[in-house]
mmCIF file of C-alpha atoms and ligand atoms in Angstrom:
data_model
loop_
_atom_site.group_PDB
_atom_site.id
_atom_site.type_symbol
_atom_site.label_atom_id
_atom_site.label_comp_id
_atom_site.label_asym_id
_atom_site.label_seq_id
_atom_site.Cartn_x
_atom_site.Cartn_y
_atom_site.Cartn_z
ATOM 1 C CA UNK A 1 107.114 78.892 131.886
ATOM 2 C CA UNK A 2 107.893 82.188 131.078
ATOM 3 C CA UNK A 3 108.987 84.477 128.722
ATOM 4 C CA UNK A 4 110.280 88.321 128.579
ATOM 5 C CA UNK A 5 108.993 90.420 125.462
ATOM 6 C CA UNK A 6 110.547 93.589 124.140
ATOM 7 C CA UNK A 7 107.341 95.466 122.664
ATOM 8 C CA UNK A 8 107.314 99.077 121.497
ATOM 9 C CA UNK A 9 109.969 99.388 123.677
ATOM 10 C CA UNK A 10 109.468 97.969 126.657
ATOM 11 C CA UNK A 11 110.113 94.730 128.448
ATOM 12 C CA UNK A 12 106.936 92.824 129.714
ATOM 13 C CA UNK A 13 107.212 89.435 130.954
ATOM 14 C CA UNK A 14 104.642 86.698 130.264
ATOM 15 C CA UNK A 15 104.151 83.979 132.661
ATOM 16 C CA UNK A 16 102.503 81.050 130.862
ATOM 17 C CA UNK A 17 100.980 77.768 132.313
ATOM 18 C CA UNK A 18 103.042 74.426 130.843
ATOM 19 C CA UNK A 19 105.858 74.113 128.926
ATOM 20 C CA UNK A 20 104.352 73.750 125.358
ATOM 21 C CA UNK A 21 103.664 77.573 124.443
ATOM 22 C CA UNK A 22 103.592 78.632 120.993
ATOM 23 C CA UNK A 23 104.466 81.983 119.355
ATOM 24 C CA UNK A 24 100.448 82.470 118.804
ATOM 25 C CA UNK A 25 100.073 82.474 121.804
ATOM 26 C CA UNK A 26 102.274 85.382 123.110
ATOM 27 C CA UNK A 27 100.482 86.863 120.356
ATOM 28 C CA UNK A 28 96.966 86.155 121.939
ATOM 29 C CA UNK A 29 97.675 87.367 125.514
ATOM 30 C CA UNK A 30 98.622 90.763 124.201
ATOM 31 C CA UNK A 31 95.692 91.025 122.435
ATOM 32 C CA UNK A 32 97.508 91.171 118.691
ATOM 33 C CA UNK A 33 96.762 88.953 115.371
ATOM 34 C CA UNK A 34 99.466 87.637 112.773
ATOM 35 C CA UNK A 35 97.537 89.996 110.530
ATOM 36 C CA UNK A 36 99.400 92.779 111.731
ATOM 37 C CA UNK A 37 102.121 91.587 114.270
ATOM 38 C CA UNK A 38 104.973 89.643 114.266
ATOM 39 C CA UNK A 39 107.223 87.584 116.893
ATOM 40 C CA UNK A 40 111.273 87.782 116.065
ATOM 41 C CA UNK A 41 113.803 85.534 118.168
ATOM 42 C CA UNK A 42 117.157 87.422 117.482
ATOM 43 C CA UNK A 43 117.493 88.197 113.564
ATOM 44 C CA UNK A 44 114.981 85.437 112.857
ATOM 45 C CA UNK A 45 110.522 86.014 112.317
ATOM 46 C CA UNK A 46 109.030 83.186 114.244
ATOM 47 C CA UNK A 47 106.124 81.192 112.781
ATOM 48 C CA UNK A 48 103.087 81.071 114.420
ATOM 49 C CA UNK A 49 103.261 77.637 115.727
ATOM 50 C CA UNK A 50 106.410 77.085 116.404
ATOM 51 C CA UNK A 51 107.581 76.575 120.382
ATOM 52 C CA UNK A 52 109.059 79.287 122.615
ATOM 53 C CA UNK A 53 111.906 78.158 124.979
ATOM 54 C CA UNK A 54 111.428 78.811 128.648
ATOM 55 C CA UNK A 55 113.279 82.262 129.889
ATOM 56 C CA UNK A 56 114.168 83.639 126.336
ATOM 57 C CA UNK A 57 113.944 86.989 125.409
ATOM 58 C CA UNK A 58 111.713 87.815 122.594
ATOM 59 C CA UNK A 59 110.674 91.220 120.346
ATOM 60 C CA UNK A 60 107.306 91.760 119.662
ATOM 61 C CA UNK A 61 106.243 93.717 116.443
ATOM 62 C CA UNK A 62 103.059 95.437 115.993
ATOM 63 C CA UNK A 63 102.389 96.769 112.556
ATOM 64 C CA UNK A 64 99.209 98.594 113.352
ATOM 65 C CA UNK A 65 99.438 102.330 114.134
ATOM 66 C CA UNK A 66 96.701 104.573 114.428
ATOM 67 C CA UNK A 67 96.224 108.923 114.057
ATOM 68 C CA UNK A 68 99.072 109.582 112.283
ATOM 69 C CA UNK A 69 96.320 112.489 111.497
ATOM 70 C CA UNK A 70 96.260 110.781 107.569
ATOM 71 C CA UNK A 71 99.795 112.195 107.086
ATOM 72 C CA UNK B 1 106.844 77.531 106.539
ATOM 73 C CA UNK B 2 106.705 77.129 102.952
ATOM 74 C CA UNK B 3 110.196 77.185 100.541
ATOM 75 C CA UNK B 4 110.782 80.727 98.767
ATOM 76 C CA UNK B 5 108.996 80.993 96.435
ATOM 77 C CA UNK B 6 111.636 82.596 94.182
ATOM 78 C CA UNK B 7 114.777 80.507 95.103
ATOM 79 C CA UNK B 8 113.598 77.992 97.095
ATOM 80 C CA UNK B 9 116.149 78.710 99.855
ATOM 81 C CA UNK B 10 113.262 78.432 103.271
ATOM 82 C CA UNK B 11 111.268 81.004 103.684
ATOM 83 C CA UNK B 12 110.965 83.926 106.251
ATOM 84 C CA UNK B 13 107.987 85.564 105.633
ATOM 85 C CA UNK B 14 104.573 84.109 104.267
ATOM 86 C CA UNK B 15 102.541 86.097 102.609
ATOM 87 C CA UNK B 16 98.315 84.793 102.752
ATOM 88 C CA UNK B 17 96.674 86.495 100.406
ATOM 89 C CA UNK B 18 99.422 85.348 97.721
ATOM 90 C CA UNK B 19 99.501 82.644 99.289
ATOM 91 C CA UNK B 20 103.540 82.498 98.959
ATOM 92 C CA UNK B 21 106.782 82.569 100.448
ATOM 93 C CA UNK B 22 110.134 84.502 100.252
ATOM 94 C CA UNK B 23 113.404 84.636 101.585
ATOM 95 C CA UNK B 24 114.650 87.612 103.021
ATOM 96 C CA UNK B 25 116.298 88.663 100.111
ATOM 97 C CA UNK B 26 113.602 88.032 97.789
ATOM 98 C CA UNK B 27 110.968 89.422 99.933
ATOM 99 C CA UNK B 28 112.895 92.966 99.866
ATOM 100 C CA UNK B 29 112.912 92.605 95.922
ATOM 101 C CA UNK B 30 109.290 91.702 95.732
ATOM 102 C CA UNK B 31 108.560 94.399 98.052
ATOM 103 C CA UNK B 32 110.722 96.923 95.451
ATOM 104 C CA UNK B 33 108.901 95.817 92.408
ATOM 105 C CA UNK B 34 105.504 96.290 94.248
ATOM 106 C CA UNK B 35 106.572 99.605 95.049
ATOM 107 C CA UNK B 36 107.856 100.669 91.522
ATOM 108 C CA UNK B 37 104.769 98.720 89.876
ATOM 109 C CA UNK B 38 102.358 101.161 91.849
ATOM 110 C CA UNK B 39 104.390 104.299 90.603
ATOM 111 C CA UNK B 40 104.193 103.712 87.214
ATOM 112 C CA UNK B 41 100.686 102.403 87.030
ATOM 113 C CA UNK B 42 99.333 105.721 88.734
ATOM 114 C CA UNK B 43 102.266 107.678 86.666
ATOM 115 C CA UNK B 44 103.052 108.972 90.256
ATOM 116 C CA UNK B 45 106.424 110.405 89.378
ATOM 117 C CA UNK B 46 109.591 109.241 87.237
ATOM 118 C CA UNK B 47 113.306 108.861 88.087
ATOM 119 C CA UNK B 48 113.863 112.908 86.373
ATOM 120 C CA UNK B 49 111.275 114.463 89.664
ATOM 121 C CA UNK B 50 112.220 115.749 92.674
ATOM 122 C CA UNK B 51 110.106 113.873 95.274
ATOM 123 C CA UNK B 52 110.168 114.960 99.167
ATOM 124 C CA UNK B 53 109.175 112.232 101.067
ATOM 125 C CA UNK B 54 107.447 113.508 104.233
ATOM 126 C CA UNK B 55 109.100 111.072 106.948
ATOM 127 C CA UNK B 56 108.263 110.482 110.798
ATOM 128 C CA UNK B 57 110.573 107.859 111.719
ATOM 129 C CA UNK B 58 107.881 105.170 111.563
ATOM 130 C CA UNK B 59 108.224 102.331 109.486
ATOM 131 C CA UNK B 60 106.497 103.303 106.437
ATOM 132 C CA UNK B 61 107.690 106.399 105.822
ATOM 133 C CA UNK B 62 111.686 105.149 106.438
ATOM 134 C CA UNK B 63 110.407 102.020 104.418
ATOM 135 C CA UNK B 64 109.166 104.413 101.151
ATOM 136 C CA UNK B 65 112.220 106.275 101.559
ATOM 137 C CA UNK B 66 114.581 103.772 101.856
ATOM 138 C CA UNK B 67 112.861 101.694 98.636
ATOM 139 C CA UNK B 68 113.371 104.714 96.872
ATOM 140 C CA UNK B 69 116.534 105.345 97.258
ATOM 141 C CA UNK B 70 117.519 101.937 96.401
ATOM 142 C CA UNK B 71 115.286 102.135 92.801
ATOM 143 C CA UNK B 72 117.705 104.872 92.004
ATOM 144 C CA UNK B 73 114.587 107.928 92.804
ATOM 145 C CA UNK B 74 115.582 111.127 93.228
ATOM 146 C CA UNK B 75 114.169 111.510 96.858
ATOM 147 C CA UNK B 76 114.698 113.824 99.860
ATOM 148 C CA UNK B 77 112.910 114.098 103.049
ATOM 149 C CA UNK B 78 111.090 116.187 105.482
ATOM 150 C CA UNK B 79 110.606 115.534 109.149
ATOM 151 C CA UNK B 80 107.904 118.356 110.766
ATOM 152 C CA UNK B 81 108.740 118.166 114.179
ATOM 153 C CA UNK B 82 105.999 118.136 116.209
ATOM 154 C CA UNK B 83 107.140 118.905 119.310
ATOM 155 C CA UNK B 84 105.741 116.080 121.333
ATOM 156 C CA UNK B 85 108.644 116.077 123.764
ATOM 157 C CA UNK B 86 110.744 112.801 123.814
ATOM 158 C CA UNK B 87 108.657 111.553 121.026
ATOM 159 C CA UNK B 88 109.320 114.067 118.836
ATOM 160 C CA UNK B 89 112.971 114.286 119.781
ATOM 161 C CA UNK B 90 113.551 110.674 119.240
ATOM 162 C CA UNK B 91 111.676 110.587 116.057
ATOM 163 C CA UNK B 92 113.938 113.044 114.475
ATOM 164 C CA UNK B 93 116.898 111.431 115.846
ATOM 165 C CA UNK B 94 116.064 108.625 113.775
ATOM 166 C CA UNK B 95 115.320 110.028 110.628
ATOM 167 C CA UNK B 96 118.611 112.152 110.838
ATOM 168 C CA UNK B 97 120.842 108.974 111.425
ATOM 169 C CA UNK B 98 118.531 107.071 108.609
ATOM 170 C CA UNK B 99 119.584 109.706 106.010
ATOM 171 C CA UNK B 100 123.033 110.249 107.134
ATOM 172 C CA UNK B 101 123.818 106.712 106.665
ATOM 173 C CA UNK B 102 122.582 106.831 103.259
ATOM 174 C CA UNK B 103 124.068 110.273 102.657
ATOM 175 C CA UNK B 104 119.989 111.192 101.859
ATOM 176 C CA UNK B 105 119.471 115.363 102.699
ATOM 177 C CA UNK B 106 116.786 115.565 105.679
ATOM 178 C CA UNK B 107 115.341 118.479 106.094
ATOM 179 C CA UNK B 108 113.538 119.642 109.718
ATOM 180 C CA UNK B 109 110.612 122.008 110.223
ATOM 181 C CA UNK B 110 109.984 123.279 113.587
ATOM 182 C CA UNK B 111 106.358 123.572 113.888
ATOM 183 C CA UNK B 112 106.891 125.361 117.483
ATOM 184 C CA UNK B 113 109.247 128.065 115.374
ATOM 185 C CA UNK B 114 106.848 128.316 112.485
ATOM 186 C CA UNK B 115 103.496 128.450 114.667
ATOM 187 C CA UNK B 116 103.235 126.339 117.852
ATOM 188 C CA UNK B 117 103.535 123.061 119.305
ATOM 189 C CA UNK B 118 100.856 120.554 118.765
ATOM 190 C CA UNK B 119 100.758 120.196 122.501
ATOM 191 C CA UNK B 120 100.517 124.518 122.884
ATOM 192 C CA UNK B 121 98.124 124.265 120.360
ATOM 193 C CA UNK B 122 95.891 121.525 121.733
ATOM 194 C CA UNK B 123 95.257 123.866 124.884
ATOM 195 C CA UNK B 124 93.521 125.996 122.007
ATOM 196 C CA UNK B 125 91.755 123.038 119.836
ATOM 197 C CA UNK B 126 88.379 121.512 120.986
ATOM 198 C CA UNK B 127 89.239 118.653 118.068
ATOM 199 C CA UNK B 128 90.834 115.859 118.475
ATOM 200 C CA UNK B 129 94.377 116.121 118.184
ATOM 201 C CA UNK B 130 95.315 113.904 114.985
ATOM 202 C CA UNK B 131 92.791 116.225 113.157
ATOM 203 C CA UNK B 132 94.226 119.737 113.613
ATOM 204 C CA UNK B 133 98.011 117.635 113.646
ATOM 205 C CA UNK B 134 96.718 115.837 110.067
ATOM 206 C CA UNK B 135 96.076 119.587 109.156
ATOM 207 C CA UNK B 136 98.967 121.430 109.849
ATOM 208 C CA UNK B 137 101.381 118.674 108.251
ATOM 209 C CA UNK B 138 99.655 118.876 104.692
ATOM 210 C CA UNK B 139 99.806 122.890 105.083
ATOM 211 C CA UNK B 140 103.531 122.960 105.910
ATOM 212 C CA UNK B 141 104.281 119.880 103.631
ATOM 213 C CA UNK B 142 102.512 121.564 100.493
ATOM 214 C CA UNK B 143 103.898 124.857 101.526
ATOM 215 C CA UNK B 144 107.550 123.624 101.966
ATOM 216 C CA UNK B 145 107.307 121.438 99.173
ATOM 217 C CA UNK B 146 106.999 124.539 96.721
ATOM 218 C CA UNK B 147 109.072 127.231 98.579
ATOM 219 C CA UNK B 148 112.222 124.277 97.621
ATOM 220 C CA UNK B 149 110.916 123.760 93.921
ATOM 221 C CA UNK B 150 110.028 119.593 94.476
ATOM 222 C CA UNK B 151 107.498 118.805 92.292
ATOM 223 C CA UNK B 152 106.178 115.669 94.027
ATOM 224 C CA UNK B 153 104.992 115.002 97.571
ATOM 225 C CA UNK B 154 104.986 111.523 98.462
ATOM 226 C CA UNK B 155 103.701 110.236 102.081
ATOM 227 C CA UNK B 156 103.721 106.832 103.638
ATOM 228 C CA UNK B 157 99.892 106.084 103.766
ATOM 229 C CA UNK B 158 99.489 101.815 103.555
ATOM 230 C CA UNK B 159 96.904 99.689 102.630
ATOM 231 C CA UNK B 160 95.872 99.834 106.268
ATOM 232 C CA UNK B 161 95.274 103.137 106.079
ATOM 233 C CA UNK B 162 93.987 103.414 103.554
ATOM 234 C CA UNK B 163 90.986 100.980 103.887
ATOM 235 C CA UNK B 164 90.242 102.176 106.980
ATOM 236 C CA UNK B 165 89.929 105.750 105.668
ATOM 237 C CA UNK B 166 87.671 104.339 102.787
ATOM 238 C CA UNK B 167 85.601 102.063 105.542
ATOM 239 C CA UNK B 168 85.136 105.304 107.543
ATOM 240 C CA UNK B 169 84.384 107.056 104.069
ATOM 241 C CA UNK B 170 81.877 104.890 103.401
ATOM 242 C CA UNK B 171 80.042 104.293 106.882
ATOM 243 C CA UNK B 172 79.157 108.175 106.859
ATOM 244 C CA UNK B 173 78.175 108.402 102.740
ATOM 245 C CA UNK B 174 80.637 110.930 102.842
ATOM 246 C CA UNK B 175 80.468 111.610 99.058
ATOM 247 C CA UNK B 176 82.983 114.314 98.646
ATOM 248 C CA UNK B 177 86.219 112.647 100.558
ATOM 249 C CA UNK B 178 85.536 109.478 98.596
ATOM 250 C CA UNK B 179 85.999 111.275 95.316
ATOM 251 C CA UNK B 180 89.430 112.866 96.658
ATOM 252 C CA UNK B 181 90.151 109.483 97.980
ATOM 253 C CA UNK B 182 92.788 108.030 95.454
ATOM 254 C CA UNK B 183 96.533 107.603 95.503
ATOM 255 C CA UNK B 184 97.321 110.631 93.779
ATOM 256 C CA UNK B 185 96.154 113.868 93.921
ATOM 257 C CA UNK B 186 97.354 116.218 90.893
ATOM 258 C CA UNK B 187 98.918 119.365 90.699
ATOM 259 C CA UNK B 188 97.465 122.799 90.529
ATOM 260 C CA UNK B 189 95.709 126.080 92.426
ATOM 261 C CA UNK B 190 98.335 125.832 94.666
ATOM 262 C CA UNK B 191 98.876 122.053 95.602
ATOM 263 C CA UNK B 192 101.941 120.010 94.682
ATOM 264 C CA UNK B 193 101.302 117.088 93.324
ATOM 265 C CA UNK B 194 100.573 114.015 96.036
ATOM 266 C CA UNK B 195 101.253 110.517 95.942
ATOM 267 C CA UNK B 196 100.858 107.410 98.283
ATOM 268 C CA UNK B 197 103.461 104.828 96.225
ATOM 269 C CA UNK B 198 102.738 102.536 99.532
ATOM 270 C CA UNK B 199 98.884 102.265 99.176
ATOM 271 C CA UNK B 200 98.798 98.313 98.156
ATOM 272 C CA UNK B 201 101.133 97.589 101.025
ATOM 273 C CA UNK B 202 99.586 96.566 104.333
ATOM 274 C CA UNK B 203 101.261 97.909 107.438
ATOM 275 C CA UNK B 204 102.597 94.499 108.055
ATOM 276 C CA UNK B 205 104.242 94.245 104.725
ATOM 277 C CA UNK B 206 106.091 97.431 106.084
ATOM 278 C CA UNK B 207 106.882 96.485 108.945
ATOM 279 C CA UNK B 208 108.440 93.554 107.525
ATOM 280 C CA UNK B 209 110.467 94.838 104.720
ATOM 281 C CA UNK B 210 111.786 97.537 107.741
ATOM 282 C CA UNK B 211 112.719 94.746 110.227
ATOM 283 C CA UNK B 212 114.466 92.622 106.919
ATOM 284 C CA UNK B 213 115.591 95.518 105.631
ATOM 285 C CA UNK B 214 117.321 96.383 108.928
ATOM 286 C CA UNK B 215 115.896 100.228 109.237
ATOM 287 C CA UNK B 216 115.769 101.370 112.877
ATOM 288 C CA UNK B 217 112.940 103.377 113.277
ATOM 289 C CA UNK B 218 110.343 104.842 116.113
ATOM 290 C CA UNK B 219 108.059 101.940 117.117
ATOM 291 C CA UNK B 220 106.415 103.713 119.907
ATOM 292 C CA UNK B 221 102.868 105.354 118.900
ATOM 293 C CA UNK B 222 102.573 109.508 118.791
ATOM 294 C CA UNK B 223 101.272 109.221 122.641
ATOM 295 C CA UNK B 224 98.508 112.462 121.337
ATOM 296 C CA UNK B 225 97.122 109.096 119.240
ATOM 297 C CA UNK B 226 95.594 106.765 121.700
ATOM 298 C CA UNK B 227 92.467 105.660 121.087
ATOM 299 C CA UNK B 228 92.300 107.132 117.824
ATOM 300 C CA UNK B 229 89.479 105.742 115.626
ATOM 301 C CA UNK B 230 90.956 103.931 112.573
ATOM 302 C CA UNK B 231 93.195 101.898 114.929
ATOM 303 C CA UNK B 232 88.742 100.340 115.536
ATOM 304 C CA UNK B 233 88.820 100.084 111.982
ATOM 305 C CA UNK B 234 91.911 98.775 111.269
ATOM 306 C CA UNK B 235 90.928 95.847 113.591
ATOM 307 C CA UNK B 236 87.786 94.935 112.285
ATOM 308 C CA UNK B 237 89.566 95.205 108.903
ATOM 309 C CA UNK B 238 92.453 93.013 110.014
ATOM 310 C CA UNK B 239 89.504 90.387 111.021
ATOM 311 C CA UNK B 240 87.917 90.142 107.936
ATOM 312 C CA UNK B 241 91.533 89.631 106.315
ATOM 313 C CA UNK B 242 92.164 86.683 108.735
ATOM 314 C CA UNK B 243 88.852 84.979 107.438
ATOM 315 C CA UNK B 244 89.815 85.940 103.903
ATOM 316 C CA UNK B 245 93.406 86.653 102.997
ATOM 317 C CA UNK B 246 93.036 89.403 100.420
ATOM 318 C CA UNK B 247 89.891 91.505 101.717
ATOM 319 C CA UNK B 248 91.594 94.591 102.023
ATOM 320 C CA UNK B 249 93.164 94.844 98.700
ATOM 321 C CA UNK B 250 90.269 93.343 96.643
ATOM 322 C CA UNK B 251 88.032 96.433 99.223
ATOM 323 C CA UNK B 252 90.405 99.131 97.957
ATOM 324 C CA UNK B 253 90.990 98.333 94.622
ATOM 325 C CA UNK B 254 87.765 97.227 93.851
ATOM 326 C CA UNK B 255 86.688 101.218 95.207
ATOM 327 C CA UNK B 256 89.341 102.386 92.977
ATOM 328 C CA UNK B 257 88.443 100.300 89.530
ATOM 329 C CA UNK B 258 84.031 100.122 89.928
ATOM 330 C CA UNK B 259 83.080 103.434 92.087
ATOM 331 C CA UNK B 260 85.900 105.972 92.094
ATOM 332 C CA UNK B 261 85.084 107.038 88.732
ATOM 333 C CA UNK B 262 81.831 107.765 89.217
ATOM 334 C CA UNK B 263 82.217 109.963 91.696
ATOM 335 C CA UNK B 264 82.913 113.385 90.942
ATOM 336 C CA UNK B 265 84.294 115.710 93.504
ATOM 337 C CA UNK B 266 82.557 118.898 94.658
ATOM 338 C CA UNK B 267 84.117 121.889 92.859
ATOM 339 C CA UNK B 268 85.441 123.989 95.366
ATOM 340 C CA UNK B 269 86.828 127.872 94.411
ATOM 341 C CA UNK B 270 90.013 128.103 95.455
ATOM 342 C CA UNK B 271 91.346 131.249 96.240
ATOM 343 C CA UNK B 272 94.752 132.864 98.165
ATOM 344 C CA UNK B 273 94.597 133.119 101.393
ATOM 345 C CA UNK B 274 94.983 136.964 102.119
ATOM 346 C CA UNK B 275 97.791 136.492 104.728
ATOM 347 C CA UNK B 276 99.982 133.478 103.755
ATOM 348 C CA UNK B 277 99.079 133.093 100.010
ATOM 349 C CA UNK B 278 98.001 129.544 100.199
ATOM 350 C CA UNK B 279 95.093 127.743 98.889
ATOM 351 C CA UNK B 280 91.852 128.586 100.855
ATOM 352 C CA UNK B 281 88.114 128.399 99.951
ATOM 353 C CA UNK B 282 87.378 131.535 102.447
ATOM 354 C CA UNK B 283 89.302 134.763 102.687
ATOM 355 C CA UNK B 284 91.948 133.403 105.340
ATOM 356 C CA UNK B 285 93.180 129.966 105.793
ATOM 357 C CA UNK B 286 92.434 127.902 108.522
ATOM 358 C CA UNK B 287 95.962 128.178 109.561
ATOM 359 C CA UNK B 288 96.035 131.825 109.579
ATOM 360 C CA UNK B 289 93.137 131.814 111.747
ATOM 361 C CA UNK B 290 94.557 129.415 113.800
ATOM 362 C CA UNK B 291 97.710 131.995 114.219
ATOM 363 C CA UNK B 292 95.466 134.844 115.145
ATOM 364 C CA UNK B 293 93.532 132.879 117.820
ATOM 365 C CA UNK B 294 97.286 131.654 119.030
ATOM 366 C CA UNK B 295 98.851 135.167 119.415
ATOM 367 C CA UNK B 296 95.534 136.799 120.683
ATOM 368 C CA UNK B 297 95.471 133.791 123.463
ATOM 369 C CA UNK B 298 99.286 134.234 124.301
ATOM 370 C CA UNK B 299 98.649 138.152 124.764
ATOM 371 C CA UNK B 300 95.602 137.644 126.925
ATOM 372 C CA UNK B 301 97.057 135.450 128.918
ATOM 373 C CA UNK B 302 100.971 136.975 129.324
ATOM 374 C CA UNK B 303 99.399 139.841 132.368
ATOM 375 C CA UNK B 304 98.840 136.913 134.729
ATOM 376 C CA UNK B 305 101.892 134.977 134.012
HETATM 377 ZN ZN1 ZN C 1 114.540 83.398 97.795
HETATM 378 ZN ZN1 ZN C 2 96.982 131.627 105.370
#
């Protein structure tokens, strides 16, 4: 299945093997961890281990920035 | 997930190292409280001061601001553009439209009118670019700050960042920026005061009271920051925190309450810089010099182009 993911503004999309993919998993083939990012369907945060529906559009939010040059 | 923990309504957002839950409304009043807790513990600054929040159009700055302004602070901002091209542009974009729809005052400094352009000045710079950046945005902050009589700088700086300055701190021993290393830095020879209300905050925790919170704000990374070296830390932070919900806090605060006070910063004689009046240890401020080796370059250079 696969899935299209709006991150830092721009749309990537994820080609997964199966039907039973989880949000931690879009999280682990970009390389992220729940400690700093988040998956949102619409208005709504995803949990980690809930199921992602084949063709939907998701947003992908990672917390982490770096060099702000300690602003 | 886990009911609120508040109202018992299902929860949104789960939070590991209190091991709760909240709603979405109850997360944006935790979120408040945590906020206001922090500024009265570190008597940062009370409703009667004029803070200037120094915004970007990330999320924690627009977060701080935006928390503020809903606690009833007196707060305005300041967005130094940086001119970073798009990045830049659309940064200040969104800070304008965040305080317009609040009916906040923004205020912009050009840093290409009032010296250069980080990326005209990184031609110049051997160091790495979020060092000199870093540099010029306290000297323009501190500066502006006083020229428009506010009292109180505050900046967005999160738990992230802050542990990952301290773990960098500590890896190099480097004794004299772990005694400066606390969320406020008092007033006097020349400095506003300084204040990080966000500091027990992780970036996440930001991100998620902008996304609830509904704040549109720049997602994209400065593209000058790639690669930069607490992003490393951040990580191996973040991993630790995964293993043990609560590491970074208990790291921070734990620096704060057992070693901070035995550490006693270097005392440095501060004097005015001979050109621009700020606070320098030498006779002309880094940023004056910086000037000089700008104009000299640009006159140099102007026969051949
Ligand atoms: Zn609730
Ligand atoms: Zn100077």
């Amino acid at each position: 299945m696969k899935v299209r993911v709006v991150y830092r503004g721009q749309v990537k999309e994820l080609h997964f093997e199966g039907e039973r993919v989880r949000v931690m998993d879009v999280l682990k083939v970009m390389g992220l961890s729940k400690e700093y990012a988040f998956v949102v369907r619409g208005e709504e945060i995803l949990e980690e281990r809930e199921f992602l529906r084949d063709g939907e559009e998701l947003r992908v939010v990672n917390a982490i920035s770096g060099g702000r040059g300690y602003f | 997930m886990k009911k609120c923990y508040k109202c018992g309504l299902k929860g949104v957002v789960y939070l590991p190292q209190y091991r709760i839950a909240f709603c979405k409304e109850h997360y944006l009043e935790w979120y408040s409280r945590r906020v206001e807790e922090t500024i009265k513990e570190f008597h940062m600054f009370t409703r009667e001061s004029r803070v200037l929040v120094a915004v970007s159009g990330g999320k924690d700055s627009l977060s701080l601001w935006d928390v503020l302004y809903r606690l009833g602070y007196k707060a305005d901002g300041l967005y130094i553009d940086l001119g970073i091209g798009e990045y830049s542009e659309r940064s200040r974009i969104v800070c304008e439209r965040f305080a317009q729809t609040r009916g906040l005052e923004l205020h912009v400094l050009s840093l290409g009118e009032a010296i250069a352009t980080i990326p005209e000045i990184k031609r110049l710079e051997k160091r790495p670019p979020c060092s000199f950046c870093g540099q010029l945005k306290r000297y323009y902050m501190n500066r502006f700050a006083k020229e428009k009589g506010y009292s109180i700088l505050a900046t967005g700086h999160n738990l992230d960042d802050e542990s990952a300055t301290l773990f960098s701190n500590l890896l190099a021993w480097n004794m004299d920026y772990l005694a400066r290393q606390f969320p406020l830095l008092p007033e006097g020879k020349g400095f506003v005061r300084r204040v990080k209300p966000l500091f027990k905050l992780s970036e996440k925790e930001n991100a998620l009271y902008a996304f609830l919170g509904g704040i549109e704000y720049v997602e994209e990374e400065c593209p000058f920051a790639e690669g930069a070296s607490s992003i490393g830390y951040k990580k191996v932070l973040s991993q630790l925190e995964e293993e043990s919900p609560g590491t970074k806090l208990r790291f921070y605060m734990d620096f704060l309450r057992r070693l901070h006070p035995l550490l006693k910063a270097q005392e440095v004689e501060l004097r005015h810089c001979s050109i621009c009046g700020e606070p320098t240890t030498g006779e002309v401020c880094s940023l004056c010099r910086l000037r000089e080796r700008l104009s000299s370059k640009t006159l140099s250079s102007s026969p051949s182009s």
